[in-house]
Structure formats: structure tokens, C-alpha cells
Amino acid sequence: MNTKIWLFPGLNMKVETFGQLQRFLEQQGYATACVAIFPPLGQEQMDYEAEAAEDEEWICIGHGAGCLEAIRMALQYKSRVKGLVTISPNLQPYSLIQMSMLKILARKDMKINGGLSPFERSSKEELTPYFDTFAVQPSKMLELEAFRKTLKNQIQEVSQPWLVLHGDKELPAIMKSLQYVKRQVPHVLSYQMPHCGHYLPLEDPKGLDKQIRAFLNQIVVTA
């Protein structure tokens, strides 16, 4: 059985942000593909099976809003997707995430590993265009929120092994999503990574590699 791992970055993460994890997985012998599915902030339809081999199985890994596509794949391709990893999954309305970001930017006392959290490293000037994109594209915002709501209502149907990773300094809105997932999907595994916020692939890439490798070993996926 051939195994392919799909990586889905979040709305404000570049594909390159998963570079370390992608290189690690390929060193372990896995085929990978990293796909940004919301350009520009709208869902991109993909035919994932177009070039898939008959004996190919998939693992889906997403961060933030990218978790939505990973979950959708697990629901749509039940026989092909063998495992699911969501990193800081966001199932809350995006306005709540925006508010969390701005509150963190307003604080200068929150420190992670002696430094500033990822959102604090960004200035308000850097984040403003990101917020404004939603303001000038309301149809895209509505499309994303409808997609999020649909998946939230179907999440209890996920039957595959599922690992949820998050930092101990996570955004409050993300923590609400984590609690919801645990209530709806009793078999889900979760792990809190110390000294991390919302951007695990940047804040602790080696720790992320370790947790994902352990999960893949548990579900007996061989490259």
C-alpha cells in the first residue's frame, strides 16, 4: 500500500511554512503534497483522485482553516483516508479569531519561550491587509463560513484515527473548537505542546515532527 500525505496550510500561512514537516515526512519515505485551498480566501475545488493509484492511501494534515479541508477529505474519502491530523483546528466563526489576534497584539506581556508569540511578532500594519481582505470580499467570507458550518455539523461522522495538536498558549477561539471536537468525536487523540501558541509548524517544528511520526506509527501506516 502506497501512502500519500496531504498538507493544508491555514489562511495566513504560506505553503512554505510546512516545509520542515514536508521534508521530514519525505525523509521517512512518504509521498507528500502541500496545497493552499483558499486562494484568494475562497475554496478551491480539487479532484484529489484524478492521479491517485488504486492502492494509494492518504493521511491528511491541516493547520487552522486548512483543517477544514483535511476534515472534508476524511468525510468524503472514507475508504482512502486512513488518518487525520489537525493542528489548531478552527471551527469557530472567523470574526472570533480576528478578535483573538487583535487582543494578543494589544498585549505586550505574553511571552513564549522568552520571545513574542507569532501574532505579536506581526505589527498591526502587517495584519491589517489580512483583515481587510475579508472586508472587501464578503462573498468569500460567507463561502468560507458556510463551509466551516457544514463541516462542524458533520464532524461526528469522522471515523478515522484522529490526532489534534495545539499549543498551551493557543487562541481562546481555537480552544473552543478543540473542546467541541472532543465532545463530538470521543475517539480523538489530543496533545498539548508546551511553550507554543497558534503556529506549531514555526514554533516547534521538531516537536511537531515527533508527534506526527508517533501518530503514524500508532495507526500502522508504512511508507
Coordinates of N, CA and C in Angstrom, one line a residue:
M1 N 0.8 -1.2 0.0 CA 0.0 0.0 0.0 C 0.9 1.2 0.0
N2 N 0.6 2.1 -1.0 CA 1.4 3.4 -1.0 C 0.7 4.4 -0.2
T3 N 1.4 5.3 0.5 CA 0.8 6.3 1.4 C 1.2 7.7 0.9
K4 N 0.2 8.5 0.7 CA 0.5 9.9 0.4 C -0.1 10.8 1.5
I5 N 0.7 11.8 1.9 CA 0.3 12.7 2.9 C 0.0 14.1 2.3
W6 N -1.3 14.5 2.5 CA -1.7 15.9 2.1 C -1.5 16.9 3.2
L7 N -0.9 18.0 2.9 CA -0.7 19.1 3.9 C -1.5 20.3 3.5
F8 N -2.3 20.9 4.4 CA -3.1 22.0 4.1 C -2.8 23.2 5.0
P9 N -2.1 24.2 4.6 CA -1.8 25.3 5.5 C -3.0 26.2 5.7
G10 N -3.0 27.0 6.7 CA -4.2 27.8 7.1 C -4.2 29.1 6.2
L11 N -5.2 29.9 6.4 CA -5.4 31.1 5.6 C -4.2 32.1 5.7
N12 N -3.6 32.2 6.8 CA -2.5 33.2 6.9 C -1.1 32.5 7.1
M13 N -1.1 31.2 6.5 CA 0.2 30.5 6.5 C 0.6 30.2 5.0
K14 N 1.8 30.5 4.7 CA 2.2 30.1 3.3 C 2.5 28.6 3.2
V15 N 2.5 28.1 2.0 CA 2.8 26.7 1.8 C 4.1 26.4 2.4
E16 N 5.1 27.3 2.2 CA 6.5 27.1 2.7 C 6.5 26.8 4.2
T17 N 5.5 27.3 5.0 CA 5.5 27.1 6.4 C 5.5 25.6 6.8
F18 N 5.0 24.8 5.9 CA 5.0 23.4 6.2 C 6.3 22.7 5.6
G19 N 7.2 23.5 5.2 CA 8.4 23.0 4.6 C 9.2 22.0 5.4
Q20 N 9.4 22.3 6.7 CA 10.2 21.4 7.6 C 9.4 20.1 7.7
L21 N 8.1 20.2 8.0 CA 7.4 18.9 8.2 C 7.3 18.1 6.9
Q22 N 7.2 18.8 5.8 CA 7.2 18.1 4.5 C 8.5 17.4 4.2
R23 N 9.6 18.0 4.5 CA 10.9 17.4 4.3 C 11.1 16.2 5.2
F24 N 10.6 16.4 6.4 CA 10.7 15.3 7.4 C 9.9 14.1 6.9
L25 N 8.7 14.3 6.5 CA 7.9 13.2 6.0 C 8.5 12.5 4.8
E26 N 9.0 13.2 3.9 CA 9.6 12.7 2.7 C 10.9 11.9 3.1
Q27 N 11.6 12.3 4.1 CA 12.8 11.5 4.6 C 12.3 10.2 5.2
Q28 N 11.1 10.2 5.7 CA 10.5 8.9 6.2 C 10.0 8.0 5.1
G29 N 10.0 8.5 3.9 CA 9.6 7.7 2.7 C 8.2 7.9 2.2
Y30 N 7.5 9.0 2.8 CA 6.2 9.3 2.3 C 6.2 10.2 1.1
A31 N 5.2 10.0 0.3 CA 4.9 11.0 -0.8 C 4.1 12.1 -0.2
T32 N 4.3 13.3 -0.5 CA 3.6 14.4 0.1 C 3.1 15.4 -1.0
A33 N 2.1 16.2 -0.6 CA 1.6 17.3 -1.5 C 1.1 18.4 -0.5
C34 N 1.6 19.6 -0.7 CA 1.1 20.7 0.1 C 0.3 21.6 -0.7
V35 N -1.0 21.9 -0.3 CA -1.9 22.6 -1.1 C -2.6 23.7 -0.4
A36 N -2.5 24.9 -0.9 CA -3.3 26.0 -0.3 C -4.7 26.0 -1.0
I37 N -5.7 25.7 -0.2 CA -7.0 25.5 -0.9 C -7.9 26.8 -0.8
F38 N -7.5 27.9 -0.3 CA -8.3 29.1 -0.2 C -7.8 30.3 -0.9
P39 N -7.3 30.1 -2.1 CA -6.8 31.3 -2.8 C -7.9 31.9 -3.7
P40 N -8.2 33.2 -3.7 CA -7.8 34.1 -2.6 C -9.0 34.1 -1.6
L41 N -8.8 33.4 -0.5 CA -9.8 33.2 0.5 C -11.1 32.6 0.1
G42 N -11.0 31.8 -1.0 CA -12.2 31.1 -1.4 C -11.8 29.7 -1.6
Q43 N -12.7 28.7 -1.4 CA -12.4 27.3 -1.5 C -12.0 26.9 -3.0
E44 N -10.9 26.3 -3.2 CA -10.5 25.8 -4.5 C -10.9 24.3 -4.6
Q45 N -11.7 24.0 -5.6 CA -12.2 22.6 -5.8 C -11.0 21.8 -6.5
M46 N -10.7 20.7 -5.9 CA -9.7 19.8 -6.4 C -10.2 18.4 -6.6
D47 N -9.7 17.8 -7.7 CA -10.0 16.4 -7.9 C -8.8 15.5 -7.4
Y48 N -8.9 15.2 -6.1 CA -7.8 14.5 -5.5 C -7.5 13.1 -6.0
E49 N -8.5 12.5 -6.6 CA -8.4 11.1 -7.0 C -8.0 11.0 -8.5
A50 N -7.8 12.2 -9.2 CA -7.6 12.2 -10.6 C -6.3 11.4 -10.9
E51 N -5.3 11.5 -10.1 CA -4.0 10.9 -10.4 C -3.6 9.8 -9.3
A52 N -4.6 9.5 -8.5 CA -4.2 8.5 -7.4 C -4.2 7.1 -7.9
A53 N -3.3 6.3 -7.4 CA -3.2 4.9 -7.8 C -4.3 4.2 -7.0
E54 N -4.6 3.0 -7.5 CA -5.7 2.2 -6.8 C -5.3 1.8 -5.4
D55 N -4.1 1.5 -5.1 CA -3.6 1.1 -3.8 C -3.1 2.2 -2.9
E56 N -3.4 3.5 -3.3 CA -2.9 4.6 -2.6 C -3.8 5.0 -1.4
E57 N -3.2 5.1 -0.2 CA -4.0 5.6 0.9 C -3.5 6.9 1.3
W58 N -4.3 7.7 2.0 CA -4.0 9.1 2.3 C -4.0 9.4 3.8
I59 N -3.1 10.3 4.2 CA -3.1 10.9 5.5 C -3.3 12.4 5.3
C60 N -4.2 13.0 6.0 CA -4.5 14.4 5.8 C -4.1 15.2 7.0
I61 N -3.3 16.3 6.8 CA -2.8 17.1 7.9 C -3.1 18.6 7.6
G62 N -3.8 19.3 8.5 CA -4.2 20.7 8.2 C -3.9 21.5 9.4
H63 N -3.7 22.8 9.1 CA -3.5 23.8 10.2 C -4.5 24.9 10.1
G64 N -5.1 25.3 11.2 CA -6.1 26.4 11.2 C -7.2 26.1 10.3
A65 N -7.5 27.0 9.3 CA -8.6 26.8 8.4 C -8.3 25.7 7.4
G66 N -7.0 25.3 7.3 CA -6.6 24.2 6.4 C -7.1 22.9 7.0
C67 N -7.4 22.9 8.3 CA -8.0 21.7 8.9 C -9.4 21.4 8.3
L68 N -10.1 22.4 7.8 CA -11.4 22.2 7.2 C -11.3 21.3 6.0
E69 N -10.3 21.5 5.2 CA -10.2 20.6 4.0 C -9.7 19.2 4.4
A70 N -8.9 19.1 5.4 CA -8.4 17.8 5.9 C -9.6 17.0 6.4
I71 N -10.5 17.7 7.2 CA -11.7 17.0 7.7 C -12.7 16.7 6.6
R72 N -12.8 17.6 5.6 CA -13.7 17.3 4.5 C -13.2 16.0 3.7
M73 N -11.9 15.9 3.5 CA -11.4 14.8 2.8 C -11.7 13.5 3.6
A74 N -11.5 13.5 4.9 CA -11.8 12.4 5.7 C -13.2 11.9 5.6
L75 N -14.1 12.9 5.5 CA -15.6 12.6 5.3 C -15.9 12.1 3.9
Q76 N -15.3 12.7 2.9 CA -15.7 12.3 1.5 C -15.0 11.1 1.1
Y77 N -13.8 10.8 1.5 CA -13.0 9.7 1.0 C -12.7 8.7 2.2
K78 N -13.8 8.2 2.8 CA -13.6 7.4 4.0 C -12.7 6.2 3.8
S79 N -12.8 5.5 2.7 CA -12.0 4.3 2.5 C -10.6 4.6 2.1
R80 N -10.3 5.8 1.7 CA -8.9 6.1 1.2 C -8.1 6.9 2.3
V81 N -8.8 7.7 3.1 CA -8.1 8.5 4.1 C -8.0 7.6 5.4
K82 N -6.8 7.3 5.8 CA -6.5 6.4 6.9 C -6.2 7.1 8.2
G83 N -6.0 8.4 8.1 CA -5.7 9.1 9.4 C -5.8 10.6 9.2
L84 N -6.0 11.3 10.2 CA -6.3 12.8 10.2 C -5.5 13.5 11.3
V85 N -4.8 14.5 10.9 CA -4.1 15.3 11.9 C -4.5 16.8 11.7
T86 N -5.1 17.4 12.8 CA -5.4 18.8 12.7 C -4.6 19.6 13.7
I87 N -4.0 20.6 13.3 CA -3.1 21.5 14.1 C -3.9 22.8 14.4
S88 N -4.2 23.0 15.6 CA -5.0 24.2 16.0 C -6.2 24.4 15.1
P89 N -7.1 23.4 15.0 CA -8.3 23.5 14.1 C -9.2 24.6 14.5
N90 N -9.7 25.3 13.5 CA -10.6 26.4 13.7 C -12.0 26.1 13.2
L91 N -13.0 25.9 14.1 CA -14.3 25.6 13.7 C -15.3 26.8 14.2
Q92 N -14.7 27.8 14.7 CA -15.4 29.0 15.2 C -15.5 30.0 14.0
P93 N -16.5 30.9 14.1 CA -16.7 32.0 13.1 C -15.4 32.8 13.1
Y94 N -14.9 33.2 11.9 CA -13.6 33.8 11.8 C -13.5 35.1 12.5
S95 N -14.6 35.8 12.7 CA -14.6 37.0 13.5 C -14.0 36.8 14.9
L96 N -14.3 35.7 15.5 CA -13.8 35.4 16.8 C -12.2 35.3 16.8
I97 N -11.7 34.7 15.7 CA -10.3 34.5 15.5 C -9.6 35.9 15.4
Q98 N -10.3 36.8 14.5 CA -9.8 38.1 14.4 C -9.7 38.9 15.7
M99 N -10.7 38.7 16.5 CA -10.7 39.4 17.8 C -9.6 38.9 18.7
S100 N -9.4 37.5 18.7 CA -8.3 37.0 19.4 C -6.9 37.5 19.0
M101 N -6.7 37.7 17.7 CA -5.5 38.2 17.2 C -5.2 39.6 17.7
L102 N -6.3 40.5 17.6 CA -6.1 41.9 18.0 C -5.9 42.0 19.5
K103 N -6.5 41.1 20.3 CA -6.3 41.2 21.7 C -4.9 40.8 22.1
I104 N -4.3 39.9 21.3 CA -2.9 39.5 21.6 C -2.0 40.6 21.2
L105 N -2.3 41.3 20.0 CA -1.5 42.4 19.6 C -1.5 43.5 20.6
A106 N -2.6 43.7 21.3 CA -2.7 44.7 22.3 C -2.0 44.5 23.6
R107 N -1.6 43.2 23.7 CA -0.8 42.8 25.0 C 0.7 42.7 24.7
K108 N 1.5 43.2 25.6 CA 2.9 43.1 25.4 C 3.5 42.3 26.6
D109 N 2.7 41.6 27.4 CA 3.2 40.9 28.5 C 3.2 39.4 28.2
M110 N 2.6 38.9 27.1 CA 2.6 37.5 26.8 C 3.9 37.1 26.2
K111 N 4.6 36.2 26.8 CA 5.9 35.7 26.3 C 5.8 34.2 26.0
I112 N 6.4 33.7 25.0 CA 6.5 32.3 24.7 C 8.0 32.0 24.4
N113 N 8.6 31.1 25.3 CA 10.0 30.8 25.2 C 10.9 32.0 25.2
G114 N 10.4 33.0 26.0 CA 11.3 34.2 26.2 C 11.1 35.2 25.1
G115 N 10.3 34.9 24.1 CA 10.1 35.8 22.9 C 8.6 36.1 22.7
L116 N 8.3 36.8 21.7 CA 7.0 37.2 21.4 C 6.3 36.1 20.6
S117 N 4.9 36.0 20.9 CA 4.2 35.0 20.1 C 4.1 35.4 18.7
P118 N 3.8 34.4 17.7 CA 3.8 34.8 16.3 C 2.9 36.0 16.0
F119 N 1.7 36.1 16.6 CA 0.9 37.2 16.2 C 1.5 38.5 16.8
E120 N 2.2 38.5 17.9 CA 2.8 39.7 18.4 C 4.0 40.1 17.6
R121 N 4.6 39.1 16.9 CA 5.8 39.5 16.0 C 5.3 40.3 14.9
S122 N 4.0 40.2 14.5 CA 3.5 41.0 13.4 C 2.9 42.3 14.0
S123 N 3.1 43.3 13.2 CA 2.6 44.6 13.6 C 1.1 44.7 13.1
K124 N 0.4 45.7 13.7 CA -1.0 45.9 13.2 C -1.0 46.2 11.7
E125 N 0.0 47.0 11.3 CA 0.1 47.3 9.9 C 0.2 46.1 9.0
E126 N 1.0 45.1 9.5 CA 1.2 43.9 8.7 C -0.1 43.1 8.6
L127 N -0.9 43.1 9.7 CA -2.1 42.2 9.8 C -3.3 42.9 9.2
T128 N -3.3 44.3 9.1 CA -4.5 45.0 8.6 C -4.9 44.5 7.2
P129 N -4.0 44.4 6.2 CA -4.4 43.9 4.9 C -5.1 42.5 5.0
Y130 N -4.6 41.7 5.9 CA -5.2 40.4 6.0 C -6.7 40.5 6.5
F131 N -6.9 41.4 7.4 CA -8.3 41.6 7.9 C -9.1 42.2 6.7
D132 N -8.5 43.2 6.1 CA -9.2 44.0 5.0 C -9.7 43.1 3.9
T133 N -8.9 42.0 3.6 CA -9.3 41.1 2.5 C -10.7 40.6 2.7
F134 N -11.1 40.2 3.9 CA -12.4 39.7 4.2 C -13.4 40.9 4.0
A135 N -13.1 42.1 4.4 CA -14.0 43.2 4.3 C -14.3 43.5 2.8
V136 N -13.3 43.4 1.9 CA -13.6 43.7 0.5 C -14.1 42.5 -0.3
Q137 N -14.1 41.3 0.3 CA -14.6 40.1 -0.4 C -15.6 39.4 0.5
P138 N -16.7 40.1 0.8 CA -17.7 39.5 1.7 C -18.3 38.1 1.2
S139 N -18.3 38.0 -0.2 CA -18.8 36.7 -0.7 C -17.9 35.6 -0.3
K140 N -16.6 35.8 -0.3 CA -15.6 34.8 0.0 C -15.7 34.5 1.5
M141 N -15.9 35.5 2.3 CA -16.1 35.3 3.8 C -17.3 34.4 4.0
L142 N -18.4 34.7 3.3 CA -19.6 33.9 3.5 C -19.4 32.5 3.0
E143 N -18.7 32.3 2.0 CA -18.4 31.0 1.4 C -17.6 30.2 2.4
L144 N -16.6 30.8 3.0 CA -15.8 30.1 4.0 C -16.6 29.8 5.2
E145 N -17.4 30.7 5.7 CA -18.1 30.4 6.9 C -19.2 29.3 6.7
A146 N -19.8 29.3 5.5 CA -20.8 28.2 5.2 C -20.1 26.9 5.2
F147 N -18.9 26.8 4.6 CA -18.1 25.6 4.5 C -17.7 25.1 5.9
R148 N -17.3 26.1 6.8 CA -17.0 25.8 8.2 C -18.2 25.2 8.9
K149 N -19.4 25.8 8.8 CA -20.6 25.4 9.5 C -21.0 24.0 9.1
T150 N -20.9 23.8 7.8 CA -21.3 22.4 7.3 C -20.5 21.3 7.9
L151 N -19.1 21.6 7.9 CA -18.2 20.6 8.5 C -18.4 20.4 10.0
K152 N -18.7 21.5 10.6 CA -18.9 21.4 12.1 C -20.1 20.5 12.4
N153 N -21.1 20.6 11.6 CA -22.3 19.8 11.8 C -22.1 18.3 11.4
Q154 N -21.1 18.0 10.7 CA -20.8 16.6 10.2 C -19.6 16.0 11.0
I155 N -19.0 16.7 11.8 CA -17.7 16.3 12.4 C -17.8 15.0 13.2
Q156 N -19.0 14.7 13.7 CA -19.1 13.4 14.5 C -19.1 12.2 13.6
E157 N -19.1 12.4 12.3 CA -19.1 11.3 11.3 C -17.7 10.9 11.0
V158 N -16.7 11.6 11.5 CA -15.3 11.2 11.2 C -15.0 9.9 12.0
S159 N -14.6 8.9 11.3 CA -14.4 7.6 11.9 C -12.9 7.2 11.9
Q160 N -12.1 7.9 11.2 CA -10.6 7.5 11.1 C -9.9 7.9 12.4
P161 N -8.7 7.3 12.6 CA -7.9 7.8 13.7 C -7.6 9.3 13.5
W162 N -7.7 10.0 14.6 CA -7.6 11.5 14.5 C -6.8 12.1 15.6
L163 N -5.7 12.8 15.3 CA -4.9 13.5 16.3 C -5.1 15.0 16.2
V164 N -5.3 15.6 17.3 CA -5.4 17.1 17.4 C -4.3 17.6 18.2
L165 N -3.5 18.5 17.6 CA -2.4 19.2 18.2 C -2.6 20.6 18.4
H166 N -2.2 21.2 19.6 CA -2.4 22.6 19.9 C -1.3 23.0 20.9
G167 N -1.1 24.3 21.0 CA -0.1 24.8 21.9 C -0.8 25.2 23.2
D168 N 0.0 25.3 24.3 CA -0.5 25.7 25.6 C -0.8 27.2 25.7
K169 N -0.5 28.0 24.7 CA -0.8 29.4 24.6 C -1.7 29.7 23.4
E170 N -2.6 28.7 23.1 CA -3.4 28.8 21.9 C -4.5 29.9 22.1
L171 N -5.0 30.4 20.9 CA -6.0 31.4 20.9 C -7.3 30.9 21.5
P172 N -8.0 31.7 22.3 CA -9.2 31.2 23.0 C -10.2 30.6 22.1
A173 N -10.4 31.2 20.9 CA -11.4 30.7 19.9 C -11.0 29.3 19.4
I174 N -9.7 29.1 19.3 CA -9.3 27.7 18.9 C -9.5 26.7 20.0
M175 N -9.4 27.1 21.2 CA -9.6 26.2 22.4 C -11.1 25.8 22.4
K176 N -12.0 26.7 22.0 CA -13.4 26.3 22.0 C -13.6 25.3 20.9
S177 N -12.9 25.4 19.8 CA -13.0 24.4 18.7 C -12.5 23.0 19.2
L178 N -11.4 23.0 20.0 CA -10.8 21.8 20.5 C -11.8 21.1 21.4
Q179 N -12.5 21.9 22.3 CA -13.4 21.3 23.2 C -14.6 20.7 22.4
Y180 N -15.0 21.4 21.4 CA -16.1 20.9 20.6 C -15.8 19.6 19.9
V181 N -14.6 19.5 19.3 CA -14.1 18.3 18.7 C -14.1 17.1 19.7
K182 N -13.6 17.3 20.8 CA -13.5 16.2 21.8 C -14.9 15.8 22.3
R183 N -15.9 16.7 22.3 CA -17.2 16.3 22.7 C -17.9 15.5 21.6
Q184 N -17.7 15.9 20.3 CA -18.4 15.2 19.2 C -17.7 13.9 18.7
V185 N -16.4 13.8 18.9 CA -15.6 12.7 18.4 C -14.8 12.1 19.6
P186 N -15.5 11.2 20.3 CA -14.8 10.6 21.6 C -13.5 9.9 21.3
H187 N -13.3 9.4 20.1 CA -12.1 8.6 19.9 C -10.9 9.5 19.5
V188 N -11.1 10.8 19.4 CA -10.0 11.7 19.0 C -8.9 11.7 20.0
L189 N -7.6 11.7 19.6 CA -6.4 11.9 20.4 C -6.0 13.3 20.4
S190 N -5.5 13.8 21.5 CA -5.1 15.2 21.5 C -3.8 15.3 22.3
Y191 N -3.0 16.3 21.9 CA -1.7 16.6 22.6 C -1.5 18.1 22.7
Q192 N -1.2 18.6 23.8 CA -0.9 20.0 24.0 C 0.7 20.2 24.0
M193 N 1.2 21.0 23.1 CA 2.6 21.2 23.0 C 3.0 22.4 23.9
P194 N 4.0 22.2 24.8 CA 4.4 23.3 25.7 C 5.1 24.4 25.0
H195 N 4.9 25.6 25.6 CA 5.6 26.8 25.1 C 5.3 27.2 23.7
C196 N 4.1 26.9 23.2 CA 3.7 27.2 21.9 C 2.3 27.9 21.8
G197 N 2.1 28.7 20.8 CA 0.9 29.3 20.5 C 0.1 28.7 19.4
H198 N -0.2 29.5 18.4 CA -1.1 29.0 17.3 C -0.3 28.4 16.1
Y199 N 1.0 28.8 16.0 CA 1.8 28.4 14.9 C 2.8 27.3 15.2
L200 N 2.3 26.1 15.5 CA 3.2 25.0 15.8 C 4.3 24.7 14.8
P201 N 3.9 24.7 13.5 CA 5.0 24.4 12.5 C 6.2 25.4 12.5
L202 N 6.0 26.6 13.0 CA 7.0 27.6 13.1 C 7.7 27.6 14.5
E203 N 6.9 27.4 15.6 CA 7.3 27.5 16.9 C 8.1 26.3 17.4
D204 N 7.7 25.1 17.0 CA 8.3 23.8 17.5 C 8.3 22.8 16.4
P205 N 9.0 23.0 15.3 CA 8.9 22.1 14.1 C 9.4 20.7 14.5
K206 N 10.4 20.6 15.3 CA 10.9 19.2 15.6 C 9.9 18.5 16.5
G207 N 9.3 19.2 17.5 CA 8.3 18.6 18.3 C 7.1 18.2 17.5
L208 N 6.7 19.0 16.5 CA 5.6 18.6 15.6 C 6.0 17.4 14.8
D209 N 7.2 17.3 14.3 CA 7.6 16.1 13.6 C 7.5 14.8 14.5
K210 N 7.9 15.0 15.7 CA 7.9 13.9 16.6 C 6.5 13.4 16.9
Q211 N 5.5 14.3 17.2 CA 4.2 13.9 17.5 C 3.5 13.2 16.3
I212 N 3.7 13.8 15.1 CA 3.1 13.2 13.9 C 3.7 11.8 13.6
R213 N 5.0 11.7 13.7 CA 5.7 10.4 13.5 C 5.1 9.3 14.4
A214 N 4.9 9.7 15.7 CA 4.4 8.7 16.7 C 2.9 8.3 16.3
F215 N 2.2 9.3 15.8 CA 0.8 9.0 15.4 C 0.8 8.1 14.2
L216 N 1.6 8.3 13.2 CA 1.7 7.5 12.1 C 2.1 6.1 12.5
N217 N 3.0 5.9 13.4 CA 3.4 4.6 13.9 C 2.2 3.9 14.6
Q218 N 1.4 4.6 15.3 CA 0.3 4.0 16.0 C -0.7 3.5 15.1
I219 N -1.0 4.2 13.9 CA -2.0 3.7 13.0 C -1.5 2.7 12.0
V220 N -0.2 2.3 12.2 CA 0.4 1.3 11.4 C 0.4 1.6 9.9
V221 N 0.8 2.8 9.6 CA 0.9 3.2 8.2 C 2.4 3.1 7.8
T222 N 2.6 2.3 6.8 CA 4.0 2.1 6.3 C 4.2 2.8 5.0
A223 N 5.4 3.5 4.9 CA 5.7 4.2 3.6 C 6.2 3.2 2.6

